[in-house]
């Protein structure tokens, strides 16, 4: 890290916890199977612990950094294989700025926006050949969770349907400056050749999944009614799927949620 960057005071509002553990950087790059010529997207390069190593490995890096000072410092690297977009990654027009897929998305994500970044990734998943991302451990647990567990939720279903998710390594707070209050975890996501469950209408699937988990203590039937589905349609769809009215949403597999989506769409 250069002197000008070590002088940077981490900004909490941008979720700045900078990696300072070279062995974790090694594990992230190994999980990405980074090779010279790879095109990489990095969300929040910060002072560049990951970026510099990816550039040195010969990757073409497109980085999105909201912090003006850090973005400017990266620009001053004058690296031919680095493009920096200063601004909020959530507002960036990814298809326009990422015209040569597939990209590997590699990031130590700002934890305050990690779910929103995941939803954006889902919206543009065809841009990416692999993701290697650091999360706070609780979010990682949700992404890996199986049905009928405490951590199973919207993100588990939407992400696992299209990506094979694997844990790479747990990361202790001391690996960052400043240390976050929580443990972290690095996950690897590989796009599935076929989704776990075929989904014809992704917007309808997302709506259903959100409704299933909106009120976890209610039955699936009441959850769906609360989300505005028609009672008759819900009763028909549950019966057609041989789901008792008392079933709880969080026990459903991804395939059952996809079938229920189709059933409700057919009835509406
Ligand atoms: N990659 C660096 C590292 O590992 O040391 C920094 C990681 S730090 C956890 C998150 C980074 O994301 C910070 O540099 C922060 O400024 C940046 N960031 C936060 N919100 C952002 C947003 N909405 N768009 C782009 N970058 C953002």
Short mmCIF file of C-alpha atoms and ligand atoms in Angstrom, two decimals:
data_model
loop_
_atom_site.label_atom_id
_atom_site.label_comp_id
_atom_site.label_asym_id
_atom_site.label_seq_id
_atom_site.Cartn_x
_atom_site.Cartn_y
_atom_site.Cartn_z
CA UNK A 1 0.00 0.00 0.00
CA UNK A 2 1.38 3.45 -0.89
CA UNK A 3 1.83 6.18 1.71
CA UNK A 4 -1.00 8.28 0.30
CA UNK A 5 -3.37 5.37 0.82
CA UNK A 6 -2.24 4.39 4.28
CA UNK A 7 -3.04 8.03 5.15
CA UNK A 8 -6.66 7.48 4.03
CA UNK A 9 -9.02 7.43 7.01
CA UNK A 10 -11.50 4.59 6.51
CA UNK A 11 -15.05 5.87 5.99
CA UNK A 12 -17.66 3.91 7.89
CA UNK A 13 -20.55 5.08 5.70
CA UNK A 14 -18.91 3.35 2.74
CA UNK A 15 -18.37 0.11 4.66
CA UNK A 16 -14.62 0.51 4.48
CA UNK A 17 -12.82 -2.39 6.14
CA UNK A 18 -9.67 -2.86 4.15
CA UNK A 19 -8.03 -6.23 3.69
CA UNK A 20 -4.57 -6.37 5.17
CA UNK A 21 -3.98 -10.12 5.15
CA UNK A 22 -2.03 -11.27 2.07
CA UNK A 23 -2.96 -14.93 2.68
CA UNK A 24 -6.66 -14.04 2.33
CA UNK A 25 -5.94 -12.22 -0.94
CA UNK A 26 -4.12 -15.40 -2.09
CA UNK A 27 -7.15 -17.54 -1.23
CA UNK A 28 -9.54 -15.21 -3.06
CA UNK A 29 -7.42 -15.21 -6.20
CA UNK A 30 -6.95 -18.98 -6.04
CA UNK A 31 -10.73 -19.47 -5.78
CA UNK A 32 -11.16 -17.19 -8.78
CA UNK A 33 -8.56 -19.25 -10.70
CA UNK A 34 -7.32 -15.94 -11.99
CA UNK A 35 -5.30 -16.14 -15.20
CA UNK A 36 -3.60 -13.54 -17.37
CA UNK A 37 -6.10 -11.95 -19.74
CA UNK A 38 -9.11 -12.64 -17.51
CA UNK A 39 -11.62 -9.80 -17.44
CA UNK A 40 -12.51 -8.94 -13.87
CA UNK A 41 -15.07 -6.66 -12.28
CA UNK A 42 -14.21 -5.42 -8.80
CA UNK A 43 -16.79 -3.73 -6.59
CA UNK A 44 -15.11 -1.37 -4.11
CA UNK A 45 -11.39 -1.73 -4.82
CA UNK A 46 -10.57 0.66 -1.97
CA UNK A 47 -6.82 1.07 -1.57
CA UNK A 48 -6.32 -1.86 -3.94
CA UNK A 49 -5.19 -4.90 -1.93
CA UNK A 50 -6.99 -7.17 -4.40
CA UNK A 51 -6.75 -4.86 -7.41
CA UNK A 52 -2.96 -4.61 -7.44
CA UNK A 53 -2.57 -8.38 -7.27
CA UNK A 54 -5.09 -8.90 -10.08
CA UNK A 55 -3.34 -6.31 -12.25
CA UNK A 56 0.02 -7.94 -11.55
CA UNK A 57 -1.46 -11.29 -12.62
CA UNK A 58 -2.32 -9.75 -16.00
CA UNK A 59 -6.09 -9.44 -15.52
CA UNK A 60 -8.10 -6.65 -17.16
CA UNK A 61 -9.85 -4.99 -14.22
CA UNK A 62 -12.96 -2.80 -14.31
CA UNK A 63 -13.42 -1.30 -10.84
CA UNK A 64 -16.38 0.55 -9.33
CA UNK A 65 -15.44 2.74 -6.36
CA UNK A 66 -17.74 5.29 -4.72
CA UNK A 67 -15.03 7.01 -2.66
CA UNK A 68 -13.61 9.87 -4.77
CA UNK A 69 -10.23 9.92 -3.02
CA UNK A 70 -9.68 6.18 -3.40
CA UNK A 71 -10.91 6.18 -7.01
CA UNK A 72 -8.54 9.06 -7.84
CA UNK A 73 -5.63 7.26 -6.19
CA UNK A 74 -6.35 4.17 -8.28
CA UNK A 75 -6.50 6.27 -11.46
CA UNK A 76 -3.04 7.56 -10.59
CA UNK A 77 -1.71 3.98 -10.90
CA UNK A 78 -1.90 4.64 -14.67
CA UNK A 79 -2.25 0.92 -15.22
CA UNK A 80 -3.22 0.14 -18.82
CA UNK A 81 -5.29 -2.82 -17.71
CA UNK A 82 -7.34 -0.92 -15.09
CA UNK A 83 -10.55 1.05 -15.69
CA UNK A 84 -11.98 2.90 -12.70
CA UNK A 85 -15.61 4.05 -12.59
CA UNK A 86 -16.08 6.46 -9.71
CA UNK A 87 -19.60 6.30 -8.32
CA UNK A 88 -22.22 4.06 -6.75
CA UNK A 89 -21.99 0.59 -8.26
CA UNK A 90 -25.72 0.11 -7.64
CA UNK A 91 -26.51 2.98 -10.02
CA UNK A 92 -24.00 1.98 -12.70
CA UNK A 93 -25.27 0.72 -16.06
CA UNK A 94 -23.52 -2.66 -16.04
CA UNK A 95 -24.48 -3.87 -19.53
CA UNK A 96 -23.14 -0.60 -21.02
CA UNK A 97 -19.93 -0.57 -18.96
CA UNK A 98 -19.24 -4.31 -19.22
CA UNK A 99 -19.46 -4.97 -22.95
CA UNK A 100 -17.20 -8.06 -23.13
CA UNK A 101 -18.59 -10.85 -20.93
CA UNK A 102 -17.88 -13.20 -19.33
CA UNK A 103 -16.31 -11.39 -16.39
CA UNK A 104 -15.13 -12.72 -13.06
CA UNK A 105 -16.60 -10.62 -10.26
CA UNK A 106 -14.16 -10.44 -7.37
CA UNK A 107 -14.83 -8.28 -4.35
CA UNK A 108 -14.54 -7.69 -0.66
CA UNK A 109 -18.03 -6.19 -0.62
CA UNK A 110 -19.08 -3.20 1.46
CA UNK A 111 -21.30 -5.08 3.91
CA UNK A 112 -24.01 -2.41 4.06
CA UNK A 113 -24.94 -2.98 0.40
CA UNK A 114 -24.07 -6.64 -0.12
CA UNK A 115 -27.69 -7.81 -0.53
CA UNK A 116 -28.40 -5.04 -3.04
CA UNK A 117 -25.27 -5.97 -4.99
CA UNK A 118 -26.46 -9.59 -5.05
CA UNK A 119 -29.85 -8.58 -6.45
CA UNK A 120 -28.09 -6.55 -9.12
CA UNK A 121 -25.85 -9.51 -9.93
CA UNK A 122 -28.97 -11.67 -10.32
CA UNK A 123 -30.41 -9.10 -12.73
CA UNK A 124 -27.24 -9.30 -14.84
CA UNK A 125 -26.05 -12.79 -14.08
CA UNK A 126 -25.25 -13.61 -17.70
CA UNK A 127 -22.36 -11.13 -17.55
CA UNK A 128 -20.46 -13.32 -15.10
CA UNK A 129 -18.59 -16.59 -15.40
CA UNK A 130 -17.64 -16.79 -11.73
CA UNK A 131 -18.01 -14.72 -8.57
CA UNK A 132 -15.71 -14.74 -5.57
CA UNK A 133 -17.12 -12.46 -2.89
CA UNK A 134 -16.47 -11.63 0.74
CA UNK A 135 -19.50 -11.16 3.01
CA UNK A 136 -20.17 -10.83 6.67
CA UNK A 137 -20.63 -14.36 7.94
CA UNK A 138 -24.40 -14.04 8.57
CA UNK A 139 -25.03 -13.19 4.92
CA UNK A 140 -22.77 -16.04 3.85
CA UNK A 141 -24.79 -18.43 6.03
CA UNK A 142 -27.98 -17.29 4.30
CA UNK A 143 -26.48 -17.81 0.87
CA UNK A 144 -25.48 -21.39 1.74
CA UNK A 145 -28.64 -22.31 3.68
CA UNK A 146 -30.83 -25.34 2.96
CA UNK A 147 -34.66 -25.41 3.20
CA UNK A 148 -36.23 -25.48 6.65
CA UNK A 149 -33.28 -23.91 8.42
CA UNK A 150 -33.13 -20.59 10.25
CA UNK A 151 -30.92 -18.99 7.60
CA UNK A 152 -32.94 -20.10 4.55
CA UNK A 153 -34.48 -17.06 2.87
CA UNK A 154 -35.00 -15.00 -0.26
CA UNK A 155 -31.33 -14.77 -1.14
CA UNK A 156 -30.72 -18.50 -0.57
CA UNK A 157 -33.42 -19.37 -3.07
CA UNK A 158 -32.76 -16.76 -5.73
CA UNK A 159 -28.98 -17.20 -5.70
CA UNK A 160 -28.85 -21.00 -5.36
CA UNK A 161 -31.28 -21.49 -8.22
CA UNK A 162 -28.77 -20.03 -10.66
CA UNK A 163 -25.43 -20.47 -8.92
CA UNK A 164 -23.61 -23.30 -7.26
CA UNK A 165 -22.39 -21.67 -4.01
CA UNK A 166 -19.36 -22.90 -2.06
CA UNK A 167 -17.55 -21.64 1.01
CA UNK A 168 -13.92 -20.75 0.36
CA UNK A 169 -12.67 -19.56 3.73
CA UNK A 170 -13.76 -17.88 6.95
CA UNK A 171 -11.99 -14.60 7.68
CA UNK A 172 -11.38 -13.17 11.16
CA UNK A 173 -11.95 -9.48 11.97
CA UNK A 174 -8.21 -8.97 12.50
CA UNK A 175 -7.59 -9.51 8.77
CA UNK A 176 -9.07 -6.04 8.10
CA UNK A 177 -8.34 -2.45 9.00
CA UNK A 178 -10.33 -1.35 10.86
CA UNK A 179 -11.54 -4.74 12.12
CA UNK A 180 -15.30 -5.18 11.59
CA UNK A 181 -17.44 -6.32 14.54
CA UNK A 182 -18.41 -9.52 12.74
CA UNK A 183 -16.74 -12.56 11.22
CA UNK A 184 -16.50 -12.70 7.44
CA UNK A 185 -16.56 -15.42 4.84
CA UNK A 186 -15.47 -15.73 1.22
CA UNK A 187 -17.84 -17.60 -1.09
CA UNK A 188 -17.42 -18.82 -4.65
CA UNK A 189 -20.39 -18.83 -7.05
CA UNK A 190 -20.38 -20.79 -10.29
CA UNK A 191 -23.26 -20.29 -12.71
CA UNK A 192 -25.22 -23.51 -13.13
CA UNK A 193 -25.48 -24.76 -16.72
CA UNK A 194 -29.19 -25.17 -15.98
CA UNK A 195 -31.04 -23.59 -13.05
CA UNK A 196 -32.00 -25.96 -10.22
CA UNK A 197 -35.63 -25.29 -11.10
CA UNK A 198 -36.77 -23.96 -14.46
CA UNK A 199 -38.30 -20.51 -14.11
CA UNK A 200 -40.35 -19.12 -16.96
CA UNK A 201 -41.19 -15.75 -15.45
CA UNK A 202 -38.38 -14.46 -13.24
CA UNK A 203 -40.33 -11.45 -11.97
CA UNK A 204 -43.21 -13.72 -10.89
CA UNK A 205 -40.74 -16.12 -9.23
CA UNK A 206 -39.10 -13.27 -7.30
CA UNK A 207 -42.48 -11.98 -6.17
CA UNK A 208 -43.49 -15.44 -4.96
CA UNK A 209 -40.21 -16.04 -3.13
CA UNK A 210 -40.47 -12.66 -1.40
CA UNK A 211 -44.05 -13.46 -0.37
CA UNK A 212 -43.04 -16.89 0.96
CA UNK A 213 -40.49 -15.35 3.33
CA UNK A 214 -42.22 -12.04 4.10
CA UNK A 215 -43.92 -13.35 7.23
CA UNK A 216 -41.97 -16.33 8.38
CA UNK A 217 -44.16 -17.17 11.35
CA UNK A 218 -47.30 -17.44 9.22
CA UNK A 219 -48.42 -20.37 7.13
CA UNK A 220 -47.59 -20.26 3.45
CA UNK A 221 -51.26 -19.68 2.64
CA UNK A 222 -51.53 -16.65 4.92
CA UNK A 223 -48.20 -15.31 3.71
CA UNK A 224 -49.38 -15.47 0.10
CA UNK A 225 -52.70 -13.83 0.95
CA UNK A 226 -50.86 -11.12 2.85
CA UNK A 227 -48.79 -10.47 -0.27
CA UNK A 228 -51.91 -9.89 -2.34
CA UNK A 229 -52.43 -13.23 -4.12
CA UNK A 230 -56.09 -14.12 -4.69
CA UNK A 231 -57.46 -16.63 -2.10
CA UNK A 232 -59.00 -18.91 -4.74
CA UNK A 233 -55.84 -18.97 -6.79
CA UNK A 234 -53.75 -19.72 -3.70
CA UNK A 235 -56.01 -22.58 -2.59
CA UNK A 236 -56.04 -24.09 -6.07
CA UNK A 237 -52.28 -23.76 -6.43
CA UNK A 238 -51.56 -25.31 -3.02
CA UNK A 239 -53.89 -28.21 -3.74
CA UNK A 240 -52.38 -28.77 -7.19
CA UNK A 241 -48.92 -28.90 -5.59
CA UNK A 242 -50.22 -31.21 -2.84
CA UNK A 243 -49.17 -28.70 -0.20
CA UNK A 244 -51.34 -28.67 2.95
CA UNK A 245 -52.69 -25.19 3.86
CA UNK A 246 -50.76 -25.32 7.13
CA UNK A 247 -47.37 -25.73 5.46
CA UNK A 248 -44.79 -23.09 6.28
CA UNK A 249 -43.11 -21.32 3.43
CA UNK A 250 -39.57 -21.89 4.65
CA UNK A 251 -39.93 -25.67 4.28
CA UNK A 252 -40.40 -25.41 0.51
CA UNK A 253 -37.60 -26.43 -1.82
CA UNK A 254 -36.60 -24.17 -4.70
CA UNK A 255 -38.31 -26.55 -7.13
CA UNK A 256 -41.56 -26.34 -5.14
CA UNK A 257 -41.42 -22.54 -5.21
CA UNK A 258 -40.86 -22.56 -8.96
CA UNK A 259 -43.81 -24.93 -9.48
CA UNK A 260 -46.00 -22.83 -7.23
CA UNK A 261 -45.07 -19.73 -9.24
CA UNK A 262 -46.13 -21.44 -12.47
CA UNK A 263 -49.30 -22.71 -10.88
CA UNK A 264 -50.27 -19.23 -9.64
CA UNK A 265 -49.42 -17.65 -13.01
CA UNK A 266 -51.61 -20.17 -14.81
CA UNK A 267 -54.48 -19.36 -12.52
CA UNK A 268 -54.21 -15.59 -12.72
N1 LIG B 1 -11.36 -4.08 -1.84
C1 LIG B 1 -10.82 -3.32 -0.74
C2 LIG B 1 -10.14 -4.25 0.24
O1 LIG B 1 -10.44 -5.44 0.19
O2 LIG B 1 -9.33 -3.78 1.03
C3 LIG B 1 -11.89 -2.49 -0.04
C4 LIG B 1 -13.06 -3.26 0.53
S1 LIG B 1 -14.13 -2.31 1.56
C5 LIG B 1 -14.90 -3.59 2.50
C6 LIG B 1 -15.49 -1.83 0.49
C7 LIG B 1 -15.14 -0.82 -0.58
O3 LIG B 1 -16.34 -0.55 -1.34
C8 LIG B 1 -14.66 0.52 -0.09
O4 LIG B 1 -13.54 0.92 -0.81
C9 LIG B 1 -15.85 1.48 -0.33
O5 LIG B 1 -15.46 2.81 -0.55
C10 LIG B 1 -16.48 0.85 -1.55
N2 LIG B 1 -17.91 1.13 -1.69
C11 LIG B 1 -18.83 1.28 -0.71
N3 LIG B 1 -20.06 1.51 -1.22
C12 LIG B 1 -19.91 1.50 -2.57
C13 LIG B 1 -20.82 1.69 -3.65
N4 LIG B 1 -22.11 1.93 -3.44
N5 LIG B 1 -20.33 1.64 -4.92
C14 LIG B 1 -19.00 1.40 -5.13
N6 LIG B 1 -18.10 1.21 -4.14
C15 LIG B 1 -18.55 1.25 -2.88
#
